[in-house]
Coordinates of C-alpha atoms in Angstrom, one line a residue:
Chain A
M1 CA -18.5 -32.0 173.2
R2 CA -15.2 -31.4 175.0
E3 CA -15.4 -31.0 178.8
F4 CA -13.8 -27.5 178.7
E5 CA -16.2 -26.2 176.2
L6 CA -19.1 -27.6 178.1
I7 CA -18.0 -26.0 181.3
G8 CA -17.4 -22.8 179.5
A9 CA -20.9 -22.8 178.1
L10 CA -22.4 -23.5 181.5
R11 CA -20.2 -21.0 183.3
E12 CA -21.7 -18.2 181.3
R13 CA -25.1 -19.1 182.7
L14 CA -23.8 -19.6 186.3
R15 CA -22.3 -16.2 186.9
P16 CA -22.5 -15.4 190.6
R17 CA -25.2 -12.9 191.8
R18 CA -24.6 -12.9 195.5
A19 CA -22.3 -10.1 196.8
D20 CA -20.7 -12.6 199.2
T21 CA -19.7 -15.0 196.3
R22 CA -16.2 -13.6 195.8
L23 CA -15.3 -16.1 193.1
G24 CA -17.6 -18.5 191.3
I25 CA -16.9 -21.3 188.8
G26 CA -13.6 -21.1 186.9
D27 CA -10.7 -21.4 189.3
D28 CA -9.5 -24.4 191.3
A29 CA -12.2 -23.6 193.9
A30 CA -14.9 -21.0 194.7
I31 CA -14.3 -18.3 197.3
L32 CA -17.2 -17.4 199.6
A33 CA -17.7 -14.9 202.4
P34 CA -20.2 -16.2 204.9
P35 CA -21.8 -13.4 207.0
P36 CA -20.0 -12.7 210.3
G37 CA -21.6 -14.3 213.4
H38 CA -23.1 -17.0 211.3
E39 CA -22.5 -20.7 211.1
L40 CA -22.2 -22.6 207.9
V41 CA -24.5 -25.5 207.1
V42 CA -23.3 -28.2 204.7
T43 CA -25.0 -31.2 203.2
T44 CA -24.3 -33.6 200.3
D45 CA -26.9 -35.7 198.5
T46 CA -26.3 -37.9 195.5
L47 CA -29.0 -39.0 193.0
I48 CA -28.4 -42.0 190.7
G49 CA -30.2 -42.6 187.4
G50 CA -32.6 -45.6 187.7
R51 CA -32.5 -45.4 191.5
H52 CA -33.5 -42.0 192.6
F53 CA -35.3 -41.1 189.4
P54 CA -36.4 -43.3 186.5
H55 CA -33.9 -43.6 183.5
D56 CA -36.4 -41.7 181.2
T57 CA -36.7 -38.7 183.5
P58 CA -36.3 -35.4 181.6
A59 CA -33.1 -33.5 182.3
A60 CA -35.0 -30.5 183.7
D61 CA -36.8 -32.8 186.3
I62 CA -33.4 -34.3 187.3
G63 CA -31.9 -30.9 187.8
F64 CA -35.0 -29.8 189.7
K65 CA -35.1 -32.8 192.1
S66 CA -31.3 -32.9 192.6
V67 CA -31.3 -29.3 193.8
A68 CA -34.6 -29.7 195.7
V69 CA -33.5 -32.6 197.9
N70 CA -30.4 -30.7 198.9
L71 CA -32.3 -27.5 199.7
S72 CA -34.6 -29.7 201.7
D73 CA -31.7 -30.8 203.9
L74 CA -30.7 -27.2 204.5
A75 CA -34.4 -26.4 205.3
A76 CA -34.5 -29.1 207.9
M77 CA -31.6 -27.4 209.7
G78 CA -33.4 -24.0 209.5
A79 CA -30.6 -22.6 207.3
D80 CA -30.7 -19.9 204.6
P81 CA -29.5 -21.6 201.4
A82 CA -26.7 -19.8 199.7
W83 CA -24.4 -21.9 197.5
L84 CA -24.4 -25.1 195.6
T85 CA -21.8 -27.3 193.9
V86 CA -22.9 -29.7 191.2
A87 CA -21.0 -32.8 190.2
L88 CA -22.5 -34.4 187.1
A89 CA -21.4 -37.8 185.7
A90 CA -23.0 -39.3 182.7
P91 CA -22.2 -41.6 179.7
V92 CA -22.6 -38.6 177.4
L93 CA -23.2 -35.0 178.4
R94 CA -24.8 -33.1 175.6
Q95 CA -25.0 -29.3 175.8
A96 CA -28.8 -29.3 175.3
W97 CA -29.2 -31.8 178.1
C98 CA -27.0 -29.8 180.4
H99 CA -28.9 -26.6 179.7
A100 CA -32.2 -28.3 180.4
F101 CA -30.7 -29.7 183.7
I102 CA -29.6 -26.1 184.7
D103 CA -33.1 -24.9 183.7
G104 CA -34.6 -27.4 186.2
A105 CA -32.1 -26.6 188.9
R106 CA -33.0 -22.9 188.5
E107 CA -36.7 -23.6 188.8
A108 CA -36.0 -25.5 192.1
I109 CA -34.0 -22.5 193.3
G110 CA -36.9 -20.3 192.4
A111 CA -36.7 -16.8 194.0
R112 CA -34.1 -17.9 196.5
D113 CA -30.7 -16.1 196.5
I114 CA -28.5 -19.0 195.6
D115 CA -25.3 -19.3 193.4
I116 CA -24.0 -22.4 191.8
V117 CA -20.3 -21.9 192.6
G118 CA -18.7 -25.2 191.7
G119 CA -19.0 -27.8 189.0
D120 CA -17.5 -31.0 187.8
T121 CA -18.5 -33.0 184.8
T122 CA -17.2 -36.5 184.2
R123 CA -17.9 -39.4 182.0
S124 CA -19.5 -42.4 183.7
E125 CA -21.7 -45.4 182.7
T126 CA -24.2 -44.3 185.3
L127 CA -26.0 -40.9 185.4
T128 CA -25.0 -39.5 188.7
V129 CA -25.7 -36.1 190.3
A130 CA -23.8 -35.3 193.5
I131 CA -24.8 -31.9 194.9
T132 CA -23.3 -30.2 198.0
A133 CA -25.5 -27.4 199.4
L134 CA -24.2 -24.7 201.7
G135 CA -26.3 -22.4 203.8
T136 CA -25.9 -20.0 206.7
L137 CA -27.5 -19.7 210.2
P138 CA -27.2 -17.2 213.0
Q139 CA -24.9 -18.8 215.4
G140 CA -26.6 -21.6 217.6
S141 CA -30.0 -21.3 215.8
A142 CA -30.0 -24.7 213.9
L143 CA -33.0 -27.0 214.1
R144 CA -31.2 -30.2 215.2
R145 CA -32.6 -33.7 215.4
D146 CA -31.6 -33.9 219.1
A147 CA -33.6 -31.0 220.2
A148 CA -37.1 -32.5 220.6
R149 CA -38.6 -31.9 224.1
V150 CA -41.2 -33.9 226.1
G151 CA -44.6 -32.2 225.6
D152 CA -43.7 -30.8 222.1
L153 CA -46.2 -31.2 219.3
V154 CA -45.1 -33.2 216.3
A155 CA -46.1 -31.5 213.1
V156 CA -45.5 -31.9 209.3
T157 CA -45.6 -29.4 206.5
G158 CA -47.7 -30.0 203.3
T159 CA -49.0 -33.5 202.6
L160 CA -47.5 -37.0 202.9
G161 CA -47.5 -40.0 200.6
D162 CA -47.8 -38.2 197.3
A163 CA -44.4 -39.1 196.0
A164 CA -44.7 -42.8 196.8
A165 CA -48.1 -42.8 195.1
G166 CA -46.6 -40.9 192.1
L167 CA -43.8 -43.5 191.8
A168 CA -46.5 -46.2 191.4
C169 CA -48.2 -44.1 188.7
W170 CA -44.9 -43.6 186.7
P171 CA -45.1 -46.6 184.4
G172 CA -48.6 -45.5 183.2
R173 CA -47.8 -41.8 183.0
A174 CA -48.6 -41.5 179.3
Q175 CA -52.2 -42.2 180.0
A176 CA -52.3 -40.7 183.5
G177 CA -55.2 -38.5 184.6
A178 CA -54.9 -35.2 186.4
D179 CA -54.6 -36.8 189.9
A180 CA -51.9 -39.2 188.8
R181 CA -50.1 -36.4 187.1
A182 CA -50.2 -34.3 190.2
L183 CA -48.8 -37.2 192.3
I184 CA -46.0 -37.8 189.7
A185 CA -45.1 -34.1 189.8
R186 CA -44.7 -34.4 193.6
L187 CA -42.2 -37.2 192.9
T188 CA -40.2 -35.5 190.2
R189 CA -40.4 -31.9 191.5
P190 CA -40.6 -32.0 195.3
T191 CA -41.1 -28.6 196.9
P192 CA -38.2 -27.7 199.3
R193 CA -39.8 -26.0 202.3
D194 CA -38.6 -22.7 203.8
G195 CA -37.2 -24.1 207.0
M196 CA -35.5 -20.9 207.9
R197 CA -38.9 -19.5 208.8
L198 CA -39.1 -22.0 211.7
R199 CA -35.9 -20.8 213.4
G200 CA -36.7 -19.8 217.0
L201 CA -40.1 -21.6 216.7
A202 CA -39.4 -25.3 216.0
H203 CA -37.2 -27.3 218.3
A204 CA -36.2 -30.4 216.2
A205 CA -36.7 -30.9 212.5
I206 CA -35.9 -33.4 209.8
D207 CA -37.0 -33.7 206.2
V208 CA -39.1 -36.6 205.1
S209 CA -37.0 -38.4 202.6
D210 CA -37.1 -42.0 203.8
G211 CA -40.7 -42.0 205.1
L212 CA -42.3 -40.2 208.0
L213 CA -41.9 -43.0 210.6
A214 CA -38.3 -43.7 209.7
D215 CA -37.3 -40.0 209.7
L216 CA -39.3 -39.2 212.9
G217 CA -37.5 -42.2 214.4
H218 CA -34.2 -40.3 213.9
I219 CA -35.5 -37.3 215.9
L220 CA -36.7 -39.6 218.7
A221 CA -33.4 -41.5 218.9
A222 CA -31.3 -38.4 218.8
S223 CA -33.4 -36.6 221.4
D224 CA -33.9 -39.7 223.5
V225 CA -37.6 -39.3 223.7
G226 CA -40.7 -41.1 222.3
A227 CA -43.8 -40.0 220.4
R228 CA -47.5 -40.8 220.0
I229 CA -48.7 -40.3 216.4
D230 CA -52.3 -40.3 215.2
V231 CA -52.0 -41.8 211.7
D232 CA -55.4 -40.6 210.8
A233 CA -54.1 -37.0 211.3
L234 CA -51.4 -37.4 208.6
P235 CA -52.2 -34.8 206.0
A236 CA -53.3 -36.1 202.6
S237 CA -53.5 -34.2 199.3
P238 CA -56.9 -34.1 197.5
A239 CA -55.1 -36.0 194.6
L240 CA -53.9 -38.7 197.0
T241 CA -57.3 -39.1 198.7
R242 CA -59.0 -39.4 195.3
H243 CA -56.4 -41.6 193.7
V244 CA -55.8 -44.1 196.5
V245 CA -59.3 -44.8 197.8
D246 CA -58.4 -47.6 200.1
S247 CA -57.7 -45.8 203.4
R248 CA -55.3 -48.5 204.8
Q249 CA -53.2 -48.3 201.7
R250 CA -53.2 -44.5 201.8
R251 CA -52.2 -44.5 205.4
Q252 CA -49.3 -46.8 204.6
L253 CA -48.1 -44.5 201.8
Q254 CA -48.4 -41.5 204.1
A255 CA -46.6 -43.1 207.1
T256 CA -43.8 -44.8 205.2
G257 CA -43.6 -43.5 201.7
G258 CA -40.3 -41.7 200.9
D259 CA -39.4 -38.8 198.7
D260 CA -42.0 -36.2 199.9
Y261 CA -39.4 -33.8 201.3
E262 CA -41.8 -32.3 203.7
L263 CA -40.5 -31.2 207.1
C264 CA -41.3 -33.1 210.2
L265 CA -40.7 -30.9 213.3
T266 CA -41.4 -30.6 217.0
L267 CA -42.4 -27.4 218.7
A268 CA -43.9 -26.1 221.9
P269 CA -47.8 -26.0 221.7
A270 CA -47.6 -22.2 222.4
D271 CA -45.6 -21.6 219.2
L272 CA -47.9 -23.5 216.9
E273 CA -49.9 -20.6 215.6
R274 CA -46.8 -18.4 215.1
A275 CA -45.1 -21.3 213.2
R276 CA -48.2 -21.6 211.0
A277 CA -48.2 -17.8 210.3
A278 CA -44.5 -17.9 209.5
L279 CA -44.8 -20.7 207.0
N280 CA -46.1 -20.4 203.4
C281 CA -47.6 -23.9 203.5
P282 CA -49.9 -25.9 205.7
L283 CA -48.6 -27.2 209.0
T284 CA -50.5 -30.2 210.5
V285 CA -50.2 -31.5 214.1
I286 CA -49.9 -35.3 214.0
G287 CA -48.9 -36.1 217.5
R288 CA -46.9 -35.3 220.6
I289 CA -43.4 -36.0 222.0
E290 CA -43.5 -38.2 225.2
R291 CA -40.9 -39.2 227.7
A292 CA -41.2 -42.9 227.1
T293 CA -39.0 -43.8 224.2
G294 CA -40.4 -45.5 221.1
L295 CA -43.1 -44.7 218.6
R296 CA -46.8 -45.3 219.5
L297 CA -49.3 -45.1 216.6
T298 CA -53.0 -44.7 217.1
D299 CA -55.9 -44.1 214.8
A300 CA -58.5 -41.3 215.2
T301 CA -60.5 -43.5 217.6
G302 CA -57.4 -43.9 219.9
R303 CA -56.9 -47.6 218.9
V304 CA -53.2 -48.5 219.1
L305 CA -51.8 -49.8 215.8
D306 CA -48.9 -52.2 215.0
T307 CA -46.0 -49.8 214.6
Q308 CA -43.6 -52.5 213.5
A309 CA -45.8 -53.6 210.6
L310 CA -46.3 -50.0 209.4
S311 CA -42.8 -48.8 209.8
R312 CA -41.0 -51.7 208.2
A313 CA -41.4 -50.2 204.7
G314 CA -39.0 -47.3 205.2
W315 CA -36.7 -46.4 202.3
D316 CA -33.2 -47.9 202.5
H317 CA -31.0 -47.6 199.5
F318 CA -29.0 -50.7 200.3
D319 CA -32.0 -52.8 201.1
G320 CA -33.4 -53.8 197.8
R321 CA -34.7 -50.9 195.7
Chain B
M1 CA -25.3 -54.4 205.0
R2 CA -28.0 -51.8 205.4
E3 CA -27.2 -48.2 204.6
F4 CA -28.1 -46.9 208.1
E5 CA -25.8 -49.5 209.8
L6 CA -23.0 -48.7 207.4
I7 CA -23.3 -45.0 208.1
G8 CA -23.4 -45.8 211.8
A9 CA -20.2 -47.8 211.7
L10 CA -18.4 -45.1 209.7
R11 CA -19.8 -42.3 211.9
E12 CA -18.1 -43.7 214.9
R13 CA -14.7 -43.3 213.1
L14 CA -15.5 -39.9 211.8
R15 CA -16.2 -38.0 215.0
P16 CA -15.2 -34.4 214.6
R17 CA -12.0 -33.2 216.2
R18 CA -11.9 -29.6 215.2
A19 CA -13.4 -27.1 217.7
D20 CA -15.1 -25.2 214.9
T21 CA -17.0 -28.3 213.7
R22 CA -20.2 -27.7 215.6
L23 CA -22.0 -30.8 214.3
G24 CA -20.5 -33.6 212.2
I25 CA -22.2 -36.5 210.4
G26 CA -25.6 -37.6 211.8
D27 CA -28.1 -34.7 211.2
D28 CA -29.6 -33.4 208.0
A29 CA -26.4 -31.4 207.5
A30 CA -23.2 -30.5 209.3
I31 CA -22.7 -27.2 211.1
L32 CA -19.4 -25.4 210.8
A33 CA -18.0 -22.2 212.2
P34 CA -15.4 -20.7 209.8
P35 CA -13.0 -18.3 211.6
P36 CA -14.0 -14.6 211.6
G37 CA -12.3 -12.5 208.9
H38 CA -11.8 -15.5 206.7
E39 CA -13.2 -16.5 203.4
L40 CA -14.4 -20.0 202.6
V41 CA -12.9 -22.0 199.7
V42 CA -15.0 -24.8 198.2
T43 CA -14.2 -27.3 195.5
T44 CA -15.8 -30.5 194.2
D45 CA -14.1 -33.3 192.4
T46 CA -15.6 -36.6 191.3
L47 CA -13.6 -39.8 190.7
I48 CA -15.1 -42.7 188.6
G49 CA -14.0 -46.3 188.7
G50 CA -12.3 -47.3 185.5
R51 CA -11.8 -43.7 184.5
H52 CA -9.9 -41.9 187.3
F53 CA -8.5 -45.1 188.8
P54 CA -8.4 -48.7 187.4
H55 CA -11.2 -51.0 188.5
D56 CA -8.9 -53.2 190.5
T57 CA -7.5 -50.3 192.6
P58 CA -7.5 -51.2 196.3
A59 CA -10.1 -49.3 198.4
A60 CA -7.5 -47.5 200.5
D61 CA -5.8 -46.1 197.3
I62 CA -9.2 -44.9 196.1
G63 CA -9.8 -43.2 199.4
F64 CA -6.4 -41.7 199.4
K65 CA -6.6 -40.3 195.8
S66 CA -10.1 -39.0 196.1
V67 CA -9.2 -36.9 199.1
A68 CA -5.8 -35.9 197.7
V69 CA -7.1 -34.4 194.5
N70 CA -9.6 -32.3 196.4
L71 CA -7.0 -31.1 198.9
S72 CA -4.8 -30.3 195.9
D73 CA -7.5 -27.9 194.6
L74 CA -7.6 -26.2 198.0
A75 CA -3.8 -26.0 198.0
A76 CA -3.9 -24.3 194.6
M77 CA -6.0 -21.6 196.2
G78 CA -3.6 -21.2 199.1
A79 CA -6.4 -22.3 201.5
D80 CA -6.1 -24.1 204.8
P81 CA -8.1 -27.4 204.4
A82 CA -10.7 -27.9 207.1
W83 CA -13.7 -30.0 206.1
L84 CA -14.7 -32.8 203.6
T85 CA -18.0 -34.3 202.6
V86 CA -17.8 -37.7 200.9
A87 CA -20.5 -39.1 198.6
L88 CA -19.8 -42.8 197.8
A89 CA -21.8 -44.7 195.2
A90 CA -21.1 -48.4 194.4
P91 CA -22.7 -51.6 193.3
V92 CA -22.1 -53.0 196.8
L93 CA -20.6 -51.3 199.8
R94 CA -19.1 -53.7 202.2
Q95 CA -18.1 -52.6 205.6
A96 CA -14.5 -53.8 205.2
W97 CA -14.2 -51.9 201.9
C98 CA -15.5 -48.7 203.5
H99 CA -13.1 -48.9 206.4
A100 CA -10.2 -49.4 204.0
F101 CA -11.5 -46.4 202.0
I102 CA -11.5 -44.3 205.2
D103 CA -8.1 -45.6 206.1
G104 CA -6.8 -44.3 202.8
A105 CA -8.7 -41.0 203.1
R106 CA -7.1 -40.5 206.5
E107 CA -3.6 -41.2 205.2
A108 CA -4.1 -38.5 202.5
I109 CA -5.3 -36.2 205.3
G110 CA -2.2 -37.1 207.3
A111 CA -1.4 -34.6 210.0
R112 CA -3.7 -31.9 208.6
D113 CA -6.6 -30.8 210.9
I114 CA -9.5 -31.9 208.7
D115 CA -12.9 -33.4 209.7
I116 CA -15.1 -35.5 207.4
V117 CA -18.5 -33.8 208.2
G118 CA -20.9 -35.2 205.6
G119 CA -21.5 -38.5 204.0
D120 CA -23.8 -40.1 201.5
T121 CA -23.8 -43.8 200.4
T122 CA -25.8 -44.9 197.5
R123 CA -26.1 -48.0 195.3
S124 CA -24.9 -47.5 191.7
E125 CA -23.6 -49.7 188.9
T126 CA -20.5 -47.4 188.8
L127 CA -18.1 -46.9 191.6
T128 CA -18.2 -43.1 192.1
V129 CA -16.6 -40.9 194.7
A130 CA -17.7 -37.3 194.8
I131 CA -15.9 -35.2 197.4
T132 CA -16.4 -31.6 198.4
A133 CA -13.6 -30.0 200.2
L134 CA -13.8 -26.8 202.2
G135 CA -11.0 -24.6 203.4
T136 CA -10.4 -21.2 204.9
L137 CA -8.3 -18.2 203.8
P138 CA -7.6 -14.8 205.5
Q139 CA -9.8 -12.5 203.5
G140 CA -8.4 -11.6 200.0
S141 CA -5.4 -13.8 200.2
A142 CA -6.4 -16.5 197.6
L143 CA -3.9 -17.6 195.0
R144 CA -6.1 -17.0 191.9
R145 CA -5.5 -18.0 188.3
D146 CA -5.9 -14.5 187.2
A147 CA -3.1 -13.0 189.3
A148 CA 0.0 -13.8 187.2
R149 CA 2.1 -10.6 186.4
V150 CA 4.5 -9.9 183.6
G151 CA 8.0 -10.6 184.9
D152 CA 6.9 -13.3 187.3
L153 CA 8.8 -16.6 187.4
V154 CA 6.9 -19.7 186.6
A155 CA 7.7 -22.5 189.0
V156 CA 6.4 -26.0 189.9
T157 CA 6.6 -28.1 193.0
G158 CA 8.0 -31.6 193.1
T159 CA 8.4 -33.5 189.9
L160 CA 6.3 -33.9 186.7
G161 CA 5.3 -36.8 184.5
D162 CA 5.5 -39.5 187.2
A163 CA 1.7 -40.3 187.3
A164 CA 1.4 -40.6 183.6
A165 CA 4.4 -42.9 183.5
G166 CA 2.9 -44.8 186.4
L167 CA -0.3 -45.3 184.4
A168 CA 1.6 -46.9 181.6
C169 CA 3.2 -49.3 184.2
W170 CA -0.1 -50.2 185.8
P171 CA -0.9 -53.3 183.6
G172 CA 2.5 -54.9 184.5
R173 CA 2.5 -53.9 188.1
A174 CA 2.7 -57.4 189.4
Q175 CA 6.2 -57.7 188.0
A176 CA 7.1 -54.1 188.4
G177 CA 10.6 -53.1 189.6
A178 CA 11.3 -50.4 192.2
D179 CA 11.1 -47.5 189.8
A180 CA 7.9 -48.6 188.2
R181 CA 6.4 -49.1 191.6
A182 CA 7.4 -45.6 192.6
L183 CA 5.8 -44.2 189.5
I184 CA 2.6 -46.1 190.1
A185 CA 2.5 -44.9 193.7
R186 CA 2.6 -41.3 192.4
L187 CA -0.5 -42.2 190.3
T188 CA -2.4 -43.9 193.1
R189 CA -1.3 -41.7 196.0
P190 CA -0.5 -38.2 194.8
T191 CA 0.9 -35.9 197.4
P192 CA -1.3 -32.8 198.0
R193 CA 1.0 -29.9 198.4
D194 CA 0.8 -27.3 201.2
G195 CA -0.3 -24.4 199.1
M196 CA -1.2 -22.3 202.2
R197 CA 2.5 -21.8 202.7
L198 CA 2.6 -19.8 199.5
R199 CA 0.1 -17.2 200.6
G200 CA 1.6 -13.8 200.3
L201 CA 4.4 -15.2 198.2
A202 CA 2.9 -16.7 195.0
H203 CA 0.7 -14.6 192.7
A204 CA -1.2 -17.2 190.6
A205 CA -1.4 -20.9 191.2
I206 CA -3.1 -24.0 189.8
D207 CA -2.7 -27.7 190.4
V208 CA -1.4 -29.9 187.6
S209 CA -4.2 -32.3 187.1
D210 CA -4.7 -32.2 183.3
G211 CA -1.0 -31.7 182.4
L212 CA 1.4 -28.8 182.9
L213 CA 0.8 -27.1 179.6
A214 CA -3.0 -27.3 179.7
D215 CA -3.1 -26.1 183.3
L216 CA -0.6 -23.3 182.9
G217 CA -2.7 -22.3 179.9
H218 CA -5.6 -21.6 182.3
I219 CA -3.4 -19.2 184.3
L220 CA -2.2 -17.4 181.1
A221 CA -5.8 -17.1 179.8
A222 CA -7.2 -15.9 183.1
S223 CA -4.3 -13.4 183.6
D224 CA -4.2 -12.3 180.0
V225 CA -0.5 -12.9 179.8
G226 CA 1.9 -15.3 178.1
A227 CA 4.9 -17.4 179.2
R228 CA 8.2 -18.8 178.0
I229 CA 8.9 -22.2 179.4
D230 CA 12.1 -24.2 179.2
V231 CA 11.0 -27.8 178.8
D232 CA 14.4 -29.0 179.8
A233 CA 14.0 -27.3 183.1
L234 CA 10.9 -29.4 184.0
P235 CA 11.7 -31.4 187.1
A236 CA 12.0 -35.2 186.7
S237 CA 12.1 -37.7 189.5
P238 CA 15.0 -40.1 189.6
A239 CA 12.5 -43.0 189.0
L240 CA 11.2 -41.3 185.9
T241 CA 14.7 -40.5 184.5
R242 CA 15.7 -44.1 184.9
H243 CA 12.4 -45.6 183.8
V244 CA 11.9 -43.5 180.7
V245 CA 15.3 -43.2 179.1
D246 CA 14.1 -41.5 175.9
S247 CA 14.4 -37.8 176.7
R248 CA 11.7 -36.8 174.1
Q249 CA 9.2 -39.2 175.5
R250 CA 10.0 -38.1 179.1
R251 CA 9.6 -34.5 178.2
Q252 CA 6.2 -35.3 176.7
L253 CA 5.1 -37.0 179.9
Q254 CA 6.4 -34.1 182.0
A255 CA 4.8 -31.4 179.8
T256 CA 1.4 -33.0 179.2
G257 CA 0.9 -35.9 181.6
G258 CA -2.0 -35.5 184.0
D259 CA -2.6 -36.5 187.5
D260 CA 0.6 -35.3 189.1
Y261 CA -1.2 -32.8 191.4
E262 CA 1.9 -30.6 191.8
L263 CA 1.3 -26.9 192.0
C264 CA 2.3 -24.6 189.1
L265 CA 2.6 -21.1 190.3
T266 CA 3.9 -17.6 189.4
L267 CA 5.8 -15.4 191.7
A268 CA 8.1 -12.3 191.8
P269 CA 11.8 -13.3 191.4
A270 CA 12.5 -11.5 194.7
D271 CA 10.2 -14.0 196.5
L272 CA 11.6 -17.2 195.1
E273 CA 14.0 -18.0 198.0
R274 CA 11.3 -17.2 200.6
A275 CA 8.9 -19.5 198.8
R276 CA 11.5 -22.3 198.7
A277 CA 12.1 -21.9 202.4
A278 CA 8.3 -21.9 203.1
L279 CA 7.6 -25.1 201.2
N280 CA 8.5 -28.6 202.4
C281 CA 9.2 -29.8 198.8
P282 CA 11.3 -28.8 195.9
L283 CA 10.3 -25.7 193.9
T284 CA 11.8 -25.5 190.4
V285 CA 11.7 -22.5 188.1
I286 CA 10.7 -23.5 184.6
G287 CA 10.1 -20.2 182.9
R288 CA 8.8 -16.6 183.0
I289 CA 5.6 -14.7 182.5
E290 CA 5.7 -12.4 179.4
R291 CA 3.4 -9.7 178.1
A292 CA 2.8 -11.4 174.8
T293 CA 0.0 -13.9 175.2
G294 CA 0.5 -17.5 174.3
L295 CA 2.9 -20.2 175.4
R296 CA 6.4 -20.3 174.0
L297 CA 8.5 -23.5 174.6
T298 CA 12.2 -23.7 174.3
D299 CA 14.8 -26.3 175.2
A300 CA 17.9 -25.7 177.3
T301 CA 19.8 -24.5 174.2
G302 CA 17.1 -21.8 173.6
R303 CA 15.7 -23.6 170.5
V304 CA 11.9 -22.9 170.1
L305 CA 9.8 -26.0 170.1
D306 CA 6.4 -26.8 168.5
T307 CA 4.0 -25.9 171.4
Q308 CA 1.0 -27.2 169.5
A309 CA 2.4 -30.7 169.1
L310 CA 3.5 -31.0 172.7
S311 CA 0.4 -29.5 174.2
R312 CA -2.2 -31.4 172.3
A313 CA -2.0 -34.4 174.6
G314 CA -3.7 -32.6 177.6
W315 CA -6.1 -34.6 179.7
D316 CA -9.8 -34.1 178.7
H317 CA -12.3 -36.4 180.3
F318 CA -14.7 -36.1 177.4
D319 CA -12.2 -36.5 174.7
G320 CA -11.5 -40.2 174.6
R321 CA -9.9 -41.5 177.7

């Protein structure tokens, strides 16, 4: 199918709904009107076939995940998501595939008020999805990595380690049981959290894409603080607990597994219950911010663990995988 | 080199300079503060190795062109360019290559006040550059494709056909003479025009990326008007005139060759001289907007030409090339 026809077919489905989208897809660029007194939050994340998702991933799952990981970055800033641009490159772009991709993207968007305002389709040997997400924030209210304070609690949303366990289940997915399927679903369809609900409550935040220890490390470095984390407090889903019975292996997945897209945040102890009430998902305290830099890991008995050994496994796109 | 180190090395070079860039590269997302009373203009363009530039293109040329084509889209809206995000995917990303890429990107930016505020590096079999460009506009002042009016002049900046001729010269570039080298430079390093200077003067505008006739066709369709174009009035560079001596072949390149990134615009005859004075490049009148839809081509003698035959060669990424 010719590019212009494909874009035309998609454009019909991507008509803007937001009043502040002045012009959507169809001109040289989109025109947006961010609300007065607000800042704009912008992030770009690229997903590559065979690298960020297996080659045989259904189009709808690719659409879902590509959008979800970008919304997760906005959530980690505390922003209200508003607009997306989607650059698709593939060896062949069939109309049915594109519509399934958009279906998945829409499912990730869910009830959020988001317009897809820009698009680009190109032929490439490698299936590539590059999304830019734009959100808005009342001025000065971002949840920045450099805002953690000594004495803050460290907390995470949802559960950790599911996506990494799901990746291990992927090859056998045809015969997978309910738990393995649930873990795979966390890999293919991560839930972007509603970070905007934490504005005014959390201090620092980051989304867990490379693994908890690696990502928390970015907060500690940017804030020039340290943390003590109880690895036995890391939240595990029932599916993970049943599927990975070895507790050491499970802890490793929770501490270093990538792709969960939960939020890791720091907040004053006094704000914990309000943050829990504001969120629509569990929020688990896993440690505390300390003045001494570096990351100290303990288990539930207070025994100090080897942080180096546990944190080495962080996700690094240029380091092998 | 590991991704984090690479990003660190680049981040040093990409420190924000604009006062309204509240946070650049280094958090989950950038934070920007668009000026009050302004709209935001957003465009995404992806360039693929072997498709939008030859595989053996130097990194600096890739950086230049990737930025230039995105700035060109902002120019076609009349926007002031402000911010870029750059998603790079490649089989290997060496530090020297990345620095050369940034050098080229900076050259394309030139004296413009633009920050690169977001980045993403990923491993991929295919060299891919996906850039999102953001600009600002006083509210309601965009140069939209649907704004051409009957009686408008049709004009183009600079010269046409150079990039397409340059592409034909690429295989023999080692032995290329001065003219061929000049044409190749127009392909590898297109000049983004300063479309913001046309705000309040031009009505409709588009950048010539797919070929003049194809791109002008978008203005005509969106504005529900037609045009009469004198193909002998299409501006040619001295290099093109000397290098392509066959006038029919030259005309074909000028009318349908892609990748020139000149602006095609419509404006009231009374505003022509002011537009010429505002621009820092030539502006050539090539025709007029008419009520009857469709495109009518004539030569300098007034003879009507076969539009179909001439316009078939427009650039379509999914149609062969």
